């Protein structure tokens, strides 16, 4: 029998650059968590994509209405199970 405890990790305010931004969790989860994003300074038409969610992090790209990567601020919350040690 194995019991893995649920855990949540929240970020401070982070800022992307004009390319994909890789966010890394403070401690790796047992498996890929569910990730929620709060975008803080989007202009009309701006959007974001989140890809490559793994136990250790994810990639986010903020884009303008033309689809070009832009620098914007965001926060994330990751909800998953366990923490890999060592």
Short mmCIF file of N, CA and C in Angstrom, two decimals:
data_model
loop_
_atom_site.label_atom_id
_atom_site.label_comp_id
_atom_site.label_asym_id
_atom_site.label_seq_id
_atom_site.Cartn_x
_atom_site.Cartn_y
_atom_site.Cartn_z
N UNK A 1 0.84 -1.17 0.00
CA UNK A 1 0.00 0.00 0.00
C UNK A 1 0.89 1.24 0.00
N UNK A 2 0.49 2.22 -0.79
CA UNK A 2 1.24 3.47 -0.85
C UNK A 2 0.23 4.62 -0.80
N UNK A 3 0.56 5.64 -0.04
CA UNK A 3 -0.30 6.82 0.05
C UNK A 3 0.49 8.03 -0.40
N UNK A 4 -0.04 8.74 -1.38
CA UNK A 4 0.61 9.96 -1.88
C UNK A 4 -0.31 11.12 -1.56
N UNK A 5 0.23 12.10 -0.85
CA UNK A 5 -0.55 13.24 -0.37
C UNK A 5 -0.66 14.31 -1.45
N UNK A 6 -1.85 14.88 -1.56
CA UNK A 6 -2.09 15.99 -2.48
C UNK A 6 -1.31 17.21 -2.02
N UNK A 7 -0.79 17.97 -2.99
CA UNK A 7 -0.12 19.22 -2.63
C UNK A 7 -0.33 20.27 -3.71
N UNK A 8 -0.23 21.53 -3.27
CA UNK A 8 -0.41 22.67 -4.16
C UNK A 8 0.83 23.55 -4.10
N UNK A 9 1.28 24.00 -5.26
CA UNK A 9 2.40 24.94 -5.32
C UNK A 9 1.93 26.18 -6.05
N UNK A 10 2.21 27.34 -5.47
CA UNK A 10 1.81 28.63 -6.06
C UNK A 10 3.07 29.44 -6.33
N UNK A 11 3.04 30.24 -7.38
CA UNK A 11 4.20 31.07 -7.72
C UNK A 11 4.00 32.50 -7.25
N UNK A 12 5.09 33.22 -7.19
CA UNK A 12 5.04 34.67 -7.09
C UNK A 12 4.72 35.17 -8.50
N UNK A 13 4.70 36.47 -8.69
CA UNK A 13 4.49 37.02 -10.03
C UNK A 13 5.75 36.79 -10.86
N UNK A 14 5.57 36.17 -12.01
CA UNK A 14 6.66 35.88 -12.94
C UNK A 14 6.44 36.67 -14.22
N UNK A 15 7.51 36.94 -14.96
CA UNK A 15 7.41 37.70 -16.20
C UNK A 15 8.02 36.90 -17.33
N UNK A 16 7.25 36.70 -18.39
CA UNK A 16 7.77 36.02 -19.57
C UNK A 16 8.63 36.98 -20.37
N UNK A 17 9.34 36.45 -21.35
CA UNK A 17 10.07 37.30 -22.28
C UNK A 17 9.35 37.22 -23.63
N UNK A 18 10.00 37.61 -24.69
CA UNK A 18 9.37 37.56 -26.01
C UNK A 18 9.60 36.20 -26.67
N UNK A 19 9.72 35.17 -25.84
CA UNK A 19 9.81 33.79 -26.33
C UNK A 19 9.16 32.89 -25.28
N UNK A 20 9.18 31.60 -25.50
CA UNK A 20 8.60 30.66 -24.55
C UNK A 20 9.33 30.76 -23.21
N UNK A 21 8.58 30.67 -22.12
CA UNK A 21 9.13 30.76 -20.76
C UNK A 21 8.93 29.41 -20.08
N UNK A 22 10.01 28.87 -19.54
CA UNK A 22 9.93 27.60 -18.82
C UNK A 22 9.83 27.86 -17.32
N UNK A 23 8.74 27.45 -16.73
CA UNK A 23 8.54 27.57 -15.28
C UNK A 23 8.91 26.22 -14.65
N UNK A 24 9.69 26.27 -13.58
CA UNK A 24 10.14 25.06 -12.91
C UNK A 24 9.58 25.04 -11.49
N UNK A 25 8.96 23.92 -11.10
CA UNK A 25 8.41 23.80 -9.76
C UNK A 25 9.54 23.72 -8.73
N UNK A 26 9.27 24.24 -7.52
CA UNK A 26 10.27 24.19 -6.45
C UNK A 26 10.65 22.75 -6.11
N UNK A 27 9.65 21.86 -6.08
CA UNK A 27 9.88 20.43 -5.90
C UNK A 27 9.08 19.70 -6.95
N UNK A 28 9.68 18.72 -7.58
CA UNK A 28 8.98 17.95 -8.61
C UNK A 28 7.80 17.20 -7.99
N UNK A 29 6.71 17.11 -8.73
CA UNK A 29 5.56 16.32 -8.31
C UNK A 29 5.81 14.86 -8.65
N UNK A 30 5.00 13.96 -8.12
CA UNK A 30 5.10 12.54 -8.44
C UNK A 30 4.78 12.30 -9.91
N UNK A 31 3.79 13.03 -10.43
CA UNK A 31 3.43 13.00 -11.85
C UNK A 31 2.98 14.40 -12.23
N UNK A 32 2.75 14.64 -13.51
CA UNK A 32 2.38 15.98 -13.98
C UNK A 32 1.14 16.49 -13.25
N UNK A 33 1.21 17.68 -12.66
CA UNK A 33 0.06 18.25 -11.94
C UNK A 33 -0.88 18.98 -12.89
N UNK A 34 -1.99 19.43 -12.35
CA UNK A 34 -2.90 20.32 -13.06
C UNK A 34 -2.38 21.74 -12.83
N UNK A 35 -2.26 22.53 -13.89
CA UNK A 35 -1.69 23.88 -13.80
C UNK A 35 -2.75 24.91 -14.19
N UNK A 36 -2.93 25.92 -13.34
CA UNK A 36 -3.83 27.04 -13.62
C UNK A 36 -3.00 28.31 -13.72
N UNK A 37 -3.33 29.16 -14.66
CA UNK A 37 -2.60 30.41 -14.90
C UNK A 37 -3.50 31.60 -14.62
N UNK A 38 -2.94 32.62 -13.96
CA UNK A 38 -3.60 33.91 -13.83
C UNK A 38 -2.71 34.92 -14.56
N UNK A 39 -3.18 35.42 -15.69
CA UNK A 39 -2.44 36.43 -16.45
C UNK A 39 -2.77 37.80 -15.86
N UNK A 40 -1.75 38.62 -15.64
CA UNK A 40 -1.95 39.86 -14.88
C UNK A 40 -2.05 41.13 -15.71
N UNK A 41 -1.41 41.19 -16.85
CA UNK A 41 -1.37 42.47 -17.57
C UNK A 41 -1.65 42.31 -19.06
N UNK A 42 -2.63 41.47 -19.40
CA UNK A 42 -2.95 41.26 -20.81
C UNK A 42 -3.67 42.47 -21.40
N UNK A 43 -3.34 42.78 -22.63
CA UNK A 43 -4.05 43.81 -23.38
C UNK A 43 -5.15 43.12 -24.19
N UNK A 44 -6.05 43.87 -24.74
CA UNK A 44 -7.13 43.31 -25.55
C UNK A 44 -6.54 42.46 -26.68
N UNK A 45 -6.99 41.22 -26.79
CA UNK A 45 -6.53 40.33 -27.85
C UNK A 45 -5.35 39.45 -27.45
N UNK A 46 -4.69 39.75 -26.34
CA UNK A 46 -3.58 38.92 -25.87
C UNK A 46 -4.10 37.57 -25.38
N UNK A 47 -3.28 36.55 -25.50
CA UNK A 47 -3.63 35.22 -25.01
C UNK A 47 -2.37 34.47 -24.66
N UNK A 48 -2.50 33.27 -24.11
CA UNK A 48 -1.32 32.48 -23.76
C UNK A 48 -1.57 31.01 -24.07
N UNK A 49 -0.47 30.29 -24.24
CA UNK A 49 -0.54 28.85 -24.41
C UNK A 49 0.35 28.21 -23.35
N UNK A 50 -0.12 27.09 -22.81
CA UNK A 50 0.65 26.32 -21.83
C UNK A 50 0.89 24.95 -22.45
N UNK A 51 2.15 24.55 -22.53
CA UNK A 51 2.51 23.28 -23.13
C UNK A 51 3.52 22.55 -22.26
N UNK A 52 3.78 21.33 -22.61
CA UNK A 52 4.84 20.51 -21.99
C UNK A 52 4.74 20.46 -20.47
N UNK A 53 3.54 20.24 -19.93
CA UNK A 53 3.39 20.10 -18.48
C UNK A 53 3.97 18.76 -18.06
N UNK A 54 4.94 18.80 -17.15
CA UNK A 54 5.58 17.60 -16.62
C UNK A 54 5.60 17.68 -15.10
N UNK A 55 6.17 16.69 -14.46
CA UNK A 55 6.29 16.67 -13.01
C UNK A 55 7.22 17.77 -12.51
N UNK A 56 8.07 18.32 -13.38
CA UNK A 56 9.05 19.32 -12.95
C UNK A 56 8.73 20.75 -13.37
N UNK A 57 7.76 20.94 -14.29
CA UNK A 57 7.44 22.29 -14.72
C UNK A 57 6.59 22.31 -15.98
N UNK A 58 6.56 23.46 -16.64
CA UNK A 58 5.76 23.64 -17.85
C UNK A 58 6.32 24.80 -18.66
N UNK A 59 5.81 24.95 -19.87
CA UNK A 59 6.22 26.05 -20.75
C UNK A 59 4.99 26.91 -21.03
N UNK A 60 5.16 28.22 -20.91
CA UNK A 60 4.08 29.17 -21.21
C UNK A 60 4.60 30.20 -22.21
N UNK A 61 3.75 30.54 -23.16
CA UNK A 61 4.08 31.59 -24.12
C UNK A 61 2.91 32.57 -24.16
N UNK A 62 3.20 33.83 -23.88
CA UNK A 62 2.20 34.89 -23.98
C UNK A 62 2.28 35.46 -25.39
N UNK A 63 1.11 35.70 -26.00
CA UNK A 63 1.09 36.19 -27.38
C UNK A 63 0.10 37.34 -27.53
N UNK A 64 0.37 38.21 -28.51
CA UNK A 64 -0.57 39.29 -28.79
C UNK A 64 -1.59 38.81 -29.83
N UNK A 65 -2.49 39.66 -30.22
CA UNK A 65 -3.57 39.27 -31.14
C UNK A 65 -3.05 38.83 -32.50
N UNK A 66 -1.81 39.20 -32.84
CA UNK A 66 -1.20 38.76 -34.10
C UNK A 66 -0.49 37.42 -33.96
N UNK A 67 -0.41 36.91 -32.73
CA UNK A 67 0.26 35.63 -32.50
C UNK A 67 1.75 35.74 -32.22
N UNK A 68 2.25 36.96 -32.07
CA UNK A 68 3.68 37.16 -31.75
C UNK A 68 3.89 37.05 -30.25
N UNK A 69 4.98 36.41 -29.84
CA UNK A 69 5.30 36.28 -28.42
C UNK A 69 5.60 37.65 -27.81
N UNK A 70 5.09 37.87 -26.61
CA UNK A 70 5.25 39.15 -25.92
C UNK A 70 5.62 38.89 -24.46
N UNK A 71 6.14 39.90 -23.80
CA UNK A 71 6.47 39.81 -22.37
C UNK A 71 5.26 40.25 -21.56
N UNK A 72 4.81 39.38 -20.65
CA UNK A 72 3.69 39.67 -19.77
C UNK A 72 3.92 39.00 -18.42
N UNK A 73 3.17 39.43 -17.41
CA UNK A 73 3.27 38.86 -16.08
C UNK A 73 2.17 37.83 -15.85
N UNK A 74 2.49 36.82 -15.02
CA UNK A 74 1.51 35.80 -14.68
C UNK A 74 1.87 35.15 -13.35
N UNK A 75 0.92 34.44 -12.80
CA UNK A 75 1.12 33.60 -11.63
C UNK A 75 0.55 32.23 -11.97
N UNK A 76 1.08 31.18 -11.33
CA UNK A 76 0.51 29.86 -11.56
C UNK A 76 0.19 29.17 -10.25
N UNK A 77 -0.69 28.21 -10.35
CA UNK A 77 -0.98 27.31 -9.24
C UNK A 77 -0.97 25.90 -9.81
N UNK A 78 -0.18 25.03 -9.22
CA UNK A 78 -0.08 23.64 -9.67
C UNK A 78 -0.62 22.75 -8.55
N UNK A 79 -1.53 21.84 -8.90
CA UNK A 79 -2.13 20.93 -7.93
C UNK A 79 -1.83 19.51 -8.40
N UNK A 80 -1.19 18.76 -7.52
CA UNK A 80 -0.84 17.39 -7.88
C UNK A 80 -0.61 16.56 -6.64
N UNK A 81 0.19 15.51 -6.81
CA UNK A 81 0.43 14.57 -5.72
C UNK A 81 1.92 14.35 -5.50
N UNK A 82 2.29 14.26 -4.23
CA UNK A 82 3.64 13.87 -3.86
C UNK A 82 4.69 14.90 -4.21
N UNK A 83 5.91 14.58 -3.79
CA UNK A 83 7.07 15.40 -4.09
C UNK A 83 8.26 14.47 -4.22
N UNK A 84 8.99 14.59 -5.31
CA UNK A 84 10.17 13.76 -5.50
C UNK A 84 11.31 14.33 -4.69
N UNK A 85 11.97 13.51 -3.95
CA UNK A 85 13.11 13.91 -3.11
C UNK A 85 14.39 13.37 -3.74
N UNK A 86 15.46 14.19 -3.63
CA UNK A 86 16.77 13.73 -4.05
C UNK A 86 16.96 13.61 -5.44
#
